[in-house]
Every structure is written in structure tokens, then in C-alpha cells.
Amino acid sequence: MTKLVAIVGATGLQGSSVLKSLHATGKYKLRALSRNPDGNQAASLKAKYSGVEWVPANLDDTASLRKAFQGANTVFGVTQFFQKDIMERVEHGDVDAEYNQGKNIVDAAIAAGVDSIVLSSIDSMKQLSHGKYPGVLHFEGKHKVEEYLTSLSDKVKGYFVYLGFYMENFVDFSRISPEDNKTIEFTVPLKPTTKLPLVDTANDTGPVVAYVLEHPEECLGTVVEVSGGYYEAQDMAKAFTEVTGKPSRYVQIPYDSIGSDELGQMFKGQDEFGYYGGRTEFIERNKEIKHTFTTPTSFWKNRGWTGPSTK
């Protein structure tokens, strides 16, 4: 019997990557969840991927999730801290806003009789830093959902994928140098030599989730990191110049210059304790996945981006 996979956040970077990869296998029935399944983003994906069922669902509405999960064998679950409604709740003191949405996914999946959940999670920076940096809420919320799911292993199987540092962030961290109005600067609150397990979210997530589904016994209850390996933070600038021929440089900016204690703690923690806590075992394991992970050079080639707008 063909298994049905329900994909939360199907129009987002992670969800759409999972949709693309699972659709390409031809092995699954797919149900895509979105707050707005009739919107432009969904319409674009519907045109690319035929035969996918699209349904409305809201992560704050457990009933809508339970309905969307009915008949599904597996759920891909993902939450997004950096969205307006979550950020507003956090600003008003609800530090568990993202966790509560993730908990709703787990509770609804169990209520609907789903067999397994593949959850997009991440390490707790509080744990990695031995309590030094407890305030990275977009890490802590996801990890707390993971712990909740793990505690219910008698009711639903849990699988966990940990995405690396988004290469897409470097586009957001870019500017035209105020010194010569020509050089592209990548301004990041990290030491230039800090090693990051980089990931191209849109292209690398789906193949890893597909691997997890195809190797359920191997991956059950374990963490599968989504990255091909470590690169120095400054390598993204070097690769940009290599690909585009445009002058660029990496600029380390102060932690407090980004105006967010939460992000400041994250960058400090990554400098001091490493992303993934410096784990390297995943690099060899991920070579077994039939996927060529994106490198800084291939990211810029695929992206076709040549720098921030000068307007």
C-alpha cells in the first residue's frame, strides 16, 4: 500500500524541499498543508507537482491539524520562529509560542493515528553551552518539541532532522561597502574562521527526509544532520567572488550590533561551542545519501545572485 505523507509548511523552504524530493521518488501519496492553500505560493507548487492534495491547516488550531493528518502514515513537522505572530507573542512574554505550535503537531498526529513524525529540530544551545547561553529561543523551542515527541515514543515514532546554518542567511547579511560603494560585504557576528555546517535549505532538506523515510530502522530515534560538512564562515564570501568575479569580503560585526539578545547568544554560542557542538560523524554517514550536498560555490552558482540592490 502506498504510504501517505502529510507535509507541514509545504510552501516554506523546508516543506517545499520535502515536497519536491518525495514527489520525485513517485513512492508516496502526498498531502501538502498550508495556511493558505489557494495562495500564489501554493499555486506555483501545484503547477510543478501534480497529484498532490492541498489542505488548509493552522499550527495554532489542533482541530485543523488533526483533520489534515487523517489517514496519513507519516507527518513532516516544522515550525517557524521568525514569523510575525510568533515574534509578537514572544515580545509579550510567551517564550513557548513556537513550542506550543510544535506540540500541536505532535498531539494532532497522535490523535489522528499517524505512525511516525519526521520533525525538523535542532540542538539546544542551553545544553551545548552548559547553561551559558539559555536564551536562543528559536533553538530551545524546537528542541523542547523534540523532547516532547521523544517522551511519547510509545504512541508515535519520532525521527529528527537538524538543519545546518542556512546559506540563505548570507544574502540577508550582505551590503554594499560604504568605503568604496562597490565591494560586497557579508556582515556576520561570527569569527571568520568559525566552522559552520552549511545547508542550502531549499535543495538539501528534501533528500535527507527522503533518506529517513527509506531507512526507518536505521534512523528511528536518532538525529540526522542536514549538511554536507563544515566550512569557515568566510568561505561564503570567497566563493561569491569566485563565482561572480565581484569583489567581496567577510566582515565580522559585534554581537550586539544586530539588536537581538537572542541572536547575539546564538552567535556567541556558535563561536564558542560550535554548531552541532562540533559533531563530525554525520559527514561520513551523509555520503550514503544519494544527494550531492550544496557547497558555498554551488550555492552561489545555483542562486544566480550577484549582490544586493544599490537602489
PDB file of C-alpha atoms in Angstrom, residues 39-299:
ATOM      1  CA  GLY A  39      -2.464  31.421  -2.436  1.00  0.00           C
ATOM      2  CA  ASN A  40       0.177  32.258  -5.018  1.00  0.00           C
ATOM      3  CA  GLN A  41       2.933  30.187  -3.412  1.00  0.00           C
ATOM      4  CA  ALA A  42       0.753  27.104  -3.341  1.00  0.00           C
ATOM      5  CA  ALA A  43      -0.390  27.728  -6.911  1.00  0.00           C
ATOM      6  CA  SER A  44       3.207  27.745  -8.104  1.00  0.00           C
ATOM      7  CA  LEU A  45       3.901  24.429  -6.387  1.00  0.00           C
ATOM      8  CA  LYS A  46       0.667  22.884  -7.672  1.00  0.00           C
ATOM      9  CA  ALA A  47       1.827  23.668 -11.203  1.00  0.00           C
ATOM     10  CA  LYS A  48       5.144  21.879 -10.566  1.00  0.00           C
ATOM     11  CA  TYR A  49       3.955  18.848  -8.648  1.00  0.00           C
ATOM     12  CA  SER A  50       0.816  17.159  -9.925  1.00  0.00           C
ATOM     13  CA  GLY A  51      -1.259  14.761  -7.889  1.00  0.00           C
ATOM     14  CA  VAL A  52      -0.577  16.455  -4.546  1.00  0.00           C
ATOM     15  CA  GLU A  53      -3.545  17.020  -2.231  1.00  0.00           C
ATOM     16  CA  TRP A  54      -3.586  20.507  -0.719  1.00  0.00           C
ATOM     17  CA  VAL A  55      -5.410  21.173   2.546  1.00  0.00           C
ATOM     18  CA  PRO A  56      -5.713  24.141   4.920  1.00  0.00           C
ATOM     19  CA  ALA A  57      -4.187  23.895   8.388  1.00  0.00           C
ATOM     20  CA  ASN A  58      -3.115  26.278  11.117  1.00  0.00           C
ATOM     21  CA  LEU A  59      -0.486  25.333  13.691  1.00  0.00           C
ATOM     22  CA  ASP A  60      -2.479  27.156  16.372  1.00  0.00           C
ATOM     23  CA  ASP A  61      -5.580  25.093  15.583  1.00  0.00           C
ATOM     24  CA  THR A  62      -5.159  21.486  16.683  1.00  0.00           C
ATOM     25  CA  ALA A  63      -8.514  20.503  15.169  1.00  0.00           C
ATOM     26  CA  SER A  64      -7.410  21.688  11.717  1.00  0.00           C
ATOM     27  CA  LEU A  65      -4.185  19.712  12.069  1.00  0.00           C
ATOM     28  CA  ARG A  66      -5.967  16.595  13.232  1.00  0.00           C
ATOM     29  CA  LYS A  67      -8.253  16.786  10.211  1.00  0.00           C
ATOM     30  CA  ALA A  68      -5.312  17.369   7.866  1.00  0.00           C
ATOM     31  CA  PHE A  69      -3.448  14.360   9.317  1.00  0.00           C
ATOM     32  CA  GLN A  70      -6.320  11.890   9.000  1.00  0.00           C
ATOM     33  CA  GLY A  71      -5.218   8.801   7.074  1.00  0.00           C
ATOM     34  CA  ALA A  72      -1.557   9.865   6.951  1.00  0.00           C
ATOM     35  CA  ASN A  73       1.181   7.370   7.757  1.00  0.00           C
ATOM     36  CA  THR A  74       3.868   9.986   8.315  1.00  0.00           C
ATOM     37  CA  VAL A  75       3.949  13.701   9.094  1.00  0.00           C
ATOM     38  CA  PHE A  76       6.826  16.019   8.282  1.00  0.00           C
ATOM     39  CA  GLY A  77       6.680  18.645  11.009  1.00  0.00           C
ATOM     40  CA  VAL A  78       8.353  22.029  11.026  1.00  0.00           C
ATOM     41  CA  THR A  79       7.827  25.239  12.990  1.00  0.00           C
ATOM     42  CA  GLN A  80       8.973  28.759  12.194  1.00  0.00           C
ATOM     43  CA  PHE A  81      10.028  31.133  14.960  1.00  0.00           C
ATOM     44  CA  PHE A  82      10.725  34.110  12.713  1.00  0.00           C
ATOM     45  CA  GLN A  83       7.196  34.954  11.672  1.00  0.00           C
ATOM     46  CA  LYS A  84       5.178  37.942  12.740  1.00  0.00           C
ATOM     47  CA  ASP A  85       2.613  36.260  15.005  1.00  0.00           C
ATOM     48  CA  ILE A  86       5.208  34.176  16.874  1.00  0.00           C
ATOM     49  CA  MET A  87       7.548  37.138  17.324  1.00  0.00           C
ATOM     50  CA  GLU A  88       4.709  39.271  18.681  1.00  0.00           C
ATOM     51  CA  ARG A  89       3.766  36.604  21.215  1.00  0.00           C
ATOM     52  CA  VAL A  90       7.367  36.292  22.347  1.00  0.00           C
ATOM     53  CA  GLU A  91       7.609  40.064  22.726  1.00  0.00           C
ATOM     54  CA  HIS A  92       4.575  39.853  25.022  1.00  0.00           C
ATOM     55  CA  GLY A  93       6.217  37.198  27.175  1.00  0.00           C
ATOM     56  CA  ASP A  94       5.081  33.943  25.562  1.00  0.00           C
ATOM     57  CA  VAL A  95       8.511  32.332  25.182  1.00  0.00           C
ATOM     58  CA  ASP A  96       6.863  28.976  24.415  1.00  0.00           C
ATOM     59  CA  ALA A  97       4.997  30.254  21.351  1.00  0.00           C
ATOM     60  CA  GLU A  98       6.968  28.119  18.886  1.00  0.00           C
ATOM     61  CA  TYR A  99       6.981  25.121  21.203  1.00  0.00           C
ATOM     62  CA  ASN A 100       3.207  25.231  21.522  1.00  0.00           C
ATOM     63  CA  GLN A 101       2.809  25.048  17.749  1.00  0.00           C
ATOM     64  CA  GLY A 102       5.165  22.089  17.587  1.00  0.00           C
ATOM     65  CA  LYS A 103       3.324  20.392  20.445  1.00  0.00           C
ATOM     66  CA  ASN A 104       0.102  20.860  18.491  1.00  0.00           C
ATOM     67  CA  ILE A 105       1.638  18.996  15.545  1.00  0.00           C
ATOM     68  CA  VAL A 106       2.595  16.070  17.783  1.00  0.00           C
ATOM     69  CA  ASP A 107      -0.732  15.960  19.628  1.00  0.00           C
ATOM     70  CA  ALA A 108      -2.759  16.154  16.420  1.00  0.00           C
ATOM     71  CA  ALA A 109      -0.680  13.454  14.736  1.00  0.00           C
ATOM     72  CA  ILE A 110      -1.210  11.087  17.660  1.00  0.00           C
ATOM     73  CA  ALA A 111      -4.936  11.849  17.763  1.00  0.00           C
ATOM     74  CA  ALA A 112      -5.170  11.113  14.024  1.00  0.00           C
ATOM     75  CA  GLY A 113      -3.387   7.781  14.403  1.00  0.00           C
ATOM     76  CA  VAL A 114      -0.252   8.757  12.479  1.00  0.00           C
ATOM     77  CA  ASP A 115       2.507   6.142  12.666  1.00  0.00           C
ATOM     78  CA  SER A 116       5.556   8.440  12.561  1.00  0.00           C
ATOM     79  CA  ILE A 117       6.695  12.060  12.625  1.00  0.00           C
ATOM     80  CA  VAL A 118       9.829  13.413  10.958  1.00  0.00           C
ATOM     81  CA  LEU A 119      10.497  16.565  12.957  1.00  0.00           C
ATOM     82  CA  SER A 120      12.749  19.441  11.975  1.00  0.00           C
ATOM     83  CA  SER A 121      14.580  20.177  15.218  1.00  0.00           C
ATOM     84  CA  ILE A 122      17.961  21.473  16.385  1.00  0.00           C
ATOM     85  CA  ASP A 123      20.341  21.234  19.335  1.00  0.00           C
ATOM     86  CA  SER A 124      19.545  23.176  22.484  1.00  0.00           C
ATOM     87  CA  MET A 125      22.123  25.958  22.760  1.00  0.00           C
ATOM     88  CA  LYS A 126      21.486  25.954  26.502  1.00  0.00           C
ATOM     89  CA  GLN A 127      22.662  22.343  26.606  1.00  0.00           C
ATOM     90  CA  LEU A 128      25.552  22.811  24.165  1.00  0.00           C
ATOM     91  CA  SER A 129      26.856  25.781  26.150  1.00  0.00           C
ATOM     92  CA  HIS A 130      26.340  24.087  29.540  1.00  0.00           C
ATOM     93  CA  GLY A 131      23.854  26.759  30.525  1.00  0.00           C
ATOM     94  CA  LYS A 132      25.885  29.772  29.411  1.00  0.00           C
ATOM     95  CA  TYR A 133      23.512  30.746  26.572  1.00  0.00           C
ATOM     96  CA  PRO A 134      19.954  29.748  27.521  1.00  0.00           C
ATOM     97  CA  GLY A 135      18.118  32.415  25.556  1.00  0.00           C
ATOM     98  CA  VAL A 136      18.256  31.185  21.948  1.00  0.00           C
ATOM     99  CA  LEU A 137      14.505  30.711  21.807  1.00  0.00           C
ATOM    100  CA  HIS A 138      14.292  29.504  18.203  1.00  0.00           C
ATOM    101  CA  PHE A 139      16.638  26.640  19.156  1.00  0.00           C
ATOM    102  CA  GLU A 140      15.109  25.908  22.558  1.00  0.00           C
ATOM    103  CA  GLY A 141      11.517  25.798  21.304  1.00  0.00           C
ATOM    104  CA  LYS A 142      12.309  23.282  18.578  1.00  0.00           C
ATOM    105  CA  HIS A 143      14.381  21.118  20.897  1.00  0.00           C
ATOM    106  CA  LYS A 144      11.630  21.156  23.508  1.00  0.00           C
ATOM    107  CA  VAL A 145       9.205  19.798  20.885  1.00  0.00           C
ATOM    108  CA  GLU A 146      11.738  17.056  20.132  1.00  0.00           C
ATOM    109  CA  GLU A 147      11.902  16.133  23.817  1.00  0.00           C
ATOM    110  CA  TYR A 148       8.099  16.084  23.976  1.00  0.00           C
ATOM    111  CA  LEU A 149       7.870  13.823  20.930  1.00  0.00           C
ATOM    112  CA  THR A 150      10.540  11.521  22.359  1.00  0.00           C
ATOM    113  CA  SER A 151       8.563  11.219  25.598  1.00  0.00           C
ATOM    114  CA  LEU A 152       5.644   9.830  23.579  1.00  0.00           C
ATOM    115  CA  SER A 153       7.597   7.140  21.736  1.00  0.00           C
ATOM    116  CA  ASP A 154       5.047   4.558  22.845  1.00  0.00           C
ATOM    117  CA  LYS A 155       2.389   6.398  20.822  1.00  0.00           C
ATOM    118  CA  VAL A 156       4.230   7.583  17.702  1.00  0.00           C
ATOM    119  CA  LYS A 157       7.664   7.013  16.166  1.00  0.00           C
ATOM    120  CA  GLY A 158       9.922  10.076  16.143  1.00  0.00           C
ATOM    121  CA  TYR A 159      12.613  10.942  13.605  1.00  0.00           C
ATOM    122  CA  PHE A 160      14.688  14.118  13.804  1.00  0.00           C
ATOM    123  CA  VAL A 161      16.458  16.167  11.160  1.00  0.00           C
ATOM    124  CA  TYR A 162      18.745  19.027  12.207  1.00  0.00           C
ATOM    125  CA  LEU A 163      19.366  21.646   9.546  1.00  0.00           C
ATOM    126  CA  GLY A 164      22.740  23.348   9.431  1.00  0.00           C
ATOM    127  CA  PHE A 165      23.422  27.074   9.144  1.00  0.00           C
ATOM    128  CA  TYR A 166      21.334  28.475   6.302  1.00  0.00           C
ATOM    129  CA  MET A 167      23.440  29.664   3.362  1.00  0.00           C
ATOM    130  CA  GLU A 168      20.459  31.885   2.508  1.00  0.00           C
ATOM    131  CA  ASN A 169      21.360  33.960   5.576  1.00  0.00           C
ATOM    132  CA  PHE A 170      24.388  35.348   3.790  1.00  0.00           C
ATOM    133  CA  VAL A 171      22.133  37.094   1.274  1.00  0.00           C
ATOM    134  CA  ASP A 172      20.366  38.798   4.174  1.00  0.00           C
ATOM    135  CA  PHE A 173      23.708  39.653   5.792  1.00  0.00           C
ATOM    136  CA  SER A 174      25.041  41.429   2.703  1.00  0.00           C
ATOM    137  CA  ARG A 175      25.572  45.095   1.912  1.00  0.00           C
ATOM    138  CA  ILE A 176      27.496  47.313  -0.488  1.00  0.00           C
ATOM    139  CA  SER A 177      30.650  48.561   1.249  1.00  0.00           C
ATOM    140  CA  PRO A 178      30.281  52.170   2.420  1.00  0.00           C
ATOM    141  CA  GLU A 179      34.040  52.580   1.843  1.00  0.00           C
ATOM    142  CA  ASP A 180      34.167  52.117  -1.935  1.00  0.00           C
ATOM    143  CA  ASN A 181      30.480  51.681  -2.841  1.00  0.00           C
ATOM    144  CA  LYS A 182      31.486  48.597  -4.833  1.00  0.00           C
ATOM    145  CA  THR A 183      32.731  45.728  -2.685  1.00  0.00           C
ATOM    146  CA  ILE A 184      30.035  43.411  -1.371  1.00  0.00           C
ATOM    147  CA  GLU A 185      30.407  42.825   2.351  1.00  0.00           C
ATOM    148  CA  PHE A 186      28.958  39.879   4.216  1.00  0.00           C
ATOM    149  CA  THR A 187      28.455  41.221   7.725  1.00  0.00           C
ATOM    150  CA  VAL A 188      28.029  38.445  10.280  1.00  0.00           C
ATOM    151  CA  PRO A 189      28.539  38.361  14.075  1.00  0.00           C
ATOM    152  CA  LEU A 190      30.805  35.297  13.817  1.00  0.00           C
ATOM    153  CA  LYS A 191      34.552  34.900  13.693  1.00  0.00           C
ATOM    154  CA  PRO A 192      35.620  34.441  10.059  1.00  0.00           C
ATOM    155  CA  THR A 193      37.209  31.077  10.870  1.00  0.00           C
ATOM    156  CA  THR A 194      34.251  29.664  12.791  1.00  0.00           C
ATOM    157  CA  LYS A 195      33.293  26.327  11.235  1.00  0.00           C
ATOM    158  CA  LEU A 196      29.667  26.077  10.153  1.00  0.00           C
ATOM    159  CA  PRO A 197      27.796  23.043   8.786  1.00  0.00           C
ATOM    160  CA  LEU A 198      26.258  24.931   5.891  1.00  0.00           C
ATOM    161  CA  VAL A 199      22.996  23.959   4.216  1.00  0.00           C
ATOM    162  CA  ASP A 200      21.035  25.101   1.195  1.00  0.00           C
ATOM    163  CA  THR A 201      17.633  24.655   2.784  1.00  0.00           C
ATOM    164  CA  ALA A 202      15.633  24.532  -0.425  1.00  0.00           C
ATOM    165  CA  ASN A 203      17.809  21.869  -2.055  1.00  0.00           C
ATOM    166  CA  ASP A 204      19.302  19.797   0.773  1.00  0.00           C
ATOM    167  CA  THR A 205      16.384  19.226   3.159  1.00  0.00           C
ATOM    168  CA  GLY A 206      14.170  17.047   0.995  1.00  0.00           C
ATOM    169  CA  PRO A 207      16.767  14.411   0.042  1.00  0.00           C
ATOM    170  CA  VAL A 208      17.641  13.868   3.717  1.00  0.00           C
ATOM    171  CA  VAL A 209      13.983  13.472   4.724  1.00  0.00           C
ATOM    172  CA  ALA A 210      13.543  11.022   1.830  1.00  0.00           C
ATOM    173  CA  TYR A 211      16.523   9.050   3.157  1.00  0.00           C
ATOM    174  CA  VAL A 212      14.983   8.932   6.636  1.00  0.00           C
ATOM    175  CA  LEU A 213      11.723   7.556   5.234  1.00  0.00           C
ATOM    176  CA  GLU A 214      13.586   4.926   3.235  1.00  0.00           C
ATOM    177  CA  HIS A 215      15.717   3.847   6.249  1.00  0.00           C
ATOM    178  CA  PRO A 216      13.240   3.875   9.152  1.00  0.00           C
ATOM    179  CA  GLU A 217      15.004   1.322  11.370  1.00  0.00           C
ATOM    180  CA  GLU A 218      18.406   2.980  10.987  1.00  0.00           C
ATOM    181  CA  CYS A 219      17.089   6.478  11.677  1.00  0.00           C
ATOM    182  CA  LEU A 220      14.495   5.804  14.372  1.00  0.00           C
ATOM    183  CA  GLY A 221      15.045   7.981  17.417  1.00  0.00           C
ATOM    184  CA  THR A 222      18.299   9.387  16.064  1.00  0.00           C
ATOM    185  CA  VAL A 223      19.389  12.770  14.763  1.00  0.00           C
ATOM    186  CA  VAL A 224      20.145  13.132  11.061  1.00  0.00           C
ATOM    187  CA  GLU A 225      22.024  16.347  10.357  1.00  0.00           C
ATOM    188  CA  VAL A 226      21.233  18.151   7.110  1.00  0.00           C
ATOM    189  CA  SER A 227      24.581  19.366   5.776  1.00  0.00           C
ATOM    190  CA  GLY A 228      27.419  18.058   3.660  1.00  0.00           C
ATOM    191  CA  GLY A 229      30.103  19.308   6.023  1.00  0.00           C
ATOM    192  CA  TYR A 230      31.815  22.220   7.718  1.00  0.00           C
ATOM    193  CA  TYR A 231      33.073  25.410   6.097  1.00  0.00           C
ATOM    194  CA  GLU A 232      34.572  28.545   7.588  1.00  0.00           C
ATOM    195  CA  ALA A 233      32.107  31.417   7.760  1.00  0.00           C
ATOM    196  CA  GLN A 234      34.350  33.495   5.491  1.00  0.00           C
ATOM    197  CA  ASP A 235      34.238  30.795   2.793  1.00  0.00           C
ATOM    198  CA  MET A 236      30.851  32.115   1.653  1.00  0.00           C
ATOM    199  CA  ALA A 237      32.447  35.443   0.707  1.00  0.00           C
ATOM    200  CA  LYS A 238      35.377  33.754  -1.024  1.00  0.00           C
ATOM    201  CA  ALA A 239      33.026  31.539  -3.029  1.00  0.00           C
ATOM    202  CA  PHE A 240      30.871  34.505  -4.008  1.00  0.00           C
ATOM    203  CA  THR A 241      33.847  36.266  -5.603  1.00  0.00           C
ATOM    204  CA  GLU A 242      34.971  33.022  -7.229  1.00  0.00           C
ATOM    205  CA  VAL A 243      31.569  32.557  -8.877  1.00  0.00           C
ATOM    206  CA  THR A 244      30.637  36.148  -9.756  1.00  0.00           C
ATOM    207  CA  GLY A 245      34.026  37.794 -10.195  1.00  0.00           C
ATOM    208  CA  LYS A 246      32.802  40.629  -7.984  1.00  0.00           C
ATOM    209  CA  PRO A 247      34.925  41.879  -5.093  1.00  0.00           C
ATOM    210  CA  SER A 248      33.641  40.839  -1.704  1.00  0.00           C
ATOM    211  CA  ARG A 249      34.848  40.382   1.843  1.00  0.00           C
ATOM    212  CA  TYR A 250      33.701  38.899   5.083  1.00  0.00           C
ATOM    213  CA  VAL A 251      33.210  41.415   7.896  1.00  0.00           C
ATOM    214  CA  GLN A 252      32.823  40.301  11.488  1.00  0.00           C
ATOM    215  CA  ILE A 253      30.455  42.663  13.274  1.00  0.00           C
ATOM    216  CA  PRO A 254      29.859  42.925  17.056  1.00  0.00           C
ATOM    217  CA  TYR A 255      27.372  40.510  18.597  1.00  0.00           C
ATOM    218  CA  ASP A 256      25.287  43.356  19.992  1.00  0.00           C
ATOM    219  CA  SER A 257      25.076  45.190  16.660  1.00  0.00           C
ATOM    220  CA  ILE A 258      22.178  43.053  15.450  1.00  0.00           C
ATOM    221  CA  GLY A 259      19.835  44.384  18.138  1.00  0.00           C
ATOM    222  CA  SER A 260      18.714  40.983  19.396  1.00  0.00           C
ATOM    223  CA  ASP A 261      19.944  39.324  22.571  1.00  0.00           C
ATOM    224  CA  GLU A 262      18.522  36.040  21.339  1.00  0.00           C
ATOM    225  CA  LEU A 263      20.565  36.100  18.136  1.00  0.00           C
ATOM    226  CA  GLY A 264      23.561  37.505  19.974  1.00  0.00           C
ATOM    227  CA  GLN A 265      23.532  34.482  22.264  1.00  0.00           C
ATOM    228  CA  MET A 266      23.229  32.189  19.258  1.00  0.00           C
ATOM    229  CA  PHE A 267      26.273  33.626  17.505  1.00  0.00           C
ATOM    230  CA  LYS A 268      28.325  33.667  20.701  1.00  0.00           C
ATOM    231  CA  GLY A 269      27.402  30.042  21.306  1.00  0.00           C
ATOM    232  CA  GLN A 270      28.343  29.030  17.780  1.00  0.00           C
ATOM    233  CA  ASP A 271      31.708  30.768  18.090  1.00  0.00           C
ATOM    234  CA  GLU A 272      32.470  29.166  21.444  1.00  0.00           C
ATOM    235  CA  PHE A 273      30.812  25.753  21.325  1.00  0.00           C
ATOM    236  CA  GLY A 274      30.211  25.123  17.648  1.00  0.00           C
ATOM    237  CA  TYR A 275      27.133  24.459  15.592  1.00  0.00           C
ATOM    238  CA  TYR A 276      26.076  20.846  16.264  1.00  0.00           C
ATOM    239  CA  GLY A 277      28.530  21.077  19.167  1.00  0.00           C
ATOM    240  CA  GLY A 278      31.278  20.311  16.678  1.00  0.00           C
ATOM    241  CA  ARG A 279      29.959  16.838  15.824  1.00  0.00           C
ATOM    242  CA  THR A 280      31.509  15.383  12.665  1.00  0.00           C
ATOM    243  CA  GLU A 281      30.149  11.825  12.463  1.00  0.00           C
ATOM    244  CA  PHE A 282      27.346  12.925  10.156  1.00  0.00           C
ATOM    245  CA  ILE A 283      29.768  13.844   7.359  1.00  0.00           C
ATOM    246  CA  GLU A 284      30.632  10.217   6.591  1.00  0.00           C
ATOM    247  CA  ARG A 285      27.068   8.995   7.112  1.00  0.00           C
ATOM    248  CA  ASN A 286      25.631  11.595   4.766  1.00  0.00           C
ATOM    249  CA  LYS A 287      27.832  10.277   1.973  1.00  0.00           C
ATOM    250  CA  GLU A 288      25.422   7.321   1.919  1.00  0.00           C
ATOM    251  CA  ILE A 289      22.581   9.634   0.935  1.00  0.00           C
ATOM    252  CA  LYS A 290      22.109   9.745  -2.817  1.00  0.00           C
ATOM    253  CA  HIS A 291      22.439  13.501  -2.950  1.00  0.00           C
ATOM    254  CA  THR A 292      25.221  15.950  -3.698  1.00  0.00           C
ATOM    255  CA  PHE A 293      25.086  18.458  -0.868  1.00  0.00           C
ATOM    256  CA  THR A 294      25.376  22.104  -1.759  1.00  0.00           C
ATOM    257  CA  THR A 295      28.753  23.786  -1.273  1.00  0.00           C
ATOM    258  CA  PRO A 296      29.312  27.547  -0.983  1.00  0.00           C
ATOM    259  CA  THR A 297      30.416  27.606  -4.627  1.00  0.00           C
ATOM    260  CA  SER A 298      27.444  25.627  -5.947  1.00  0.00           C
ATOM    261  CA  PHE A 299      25.072  27.688  -3.799  1.00  0.00           C
TER     262      PHE A 299
END
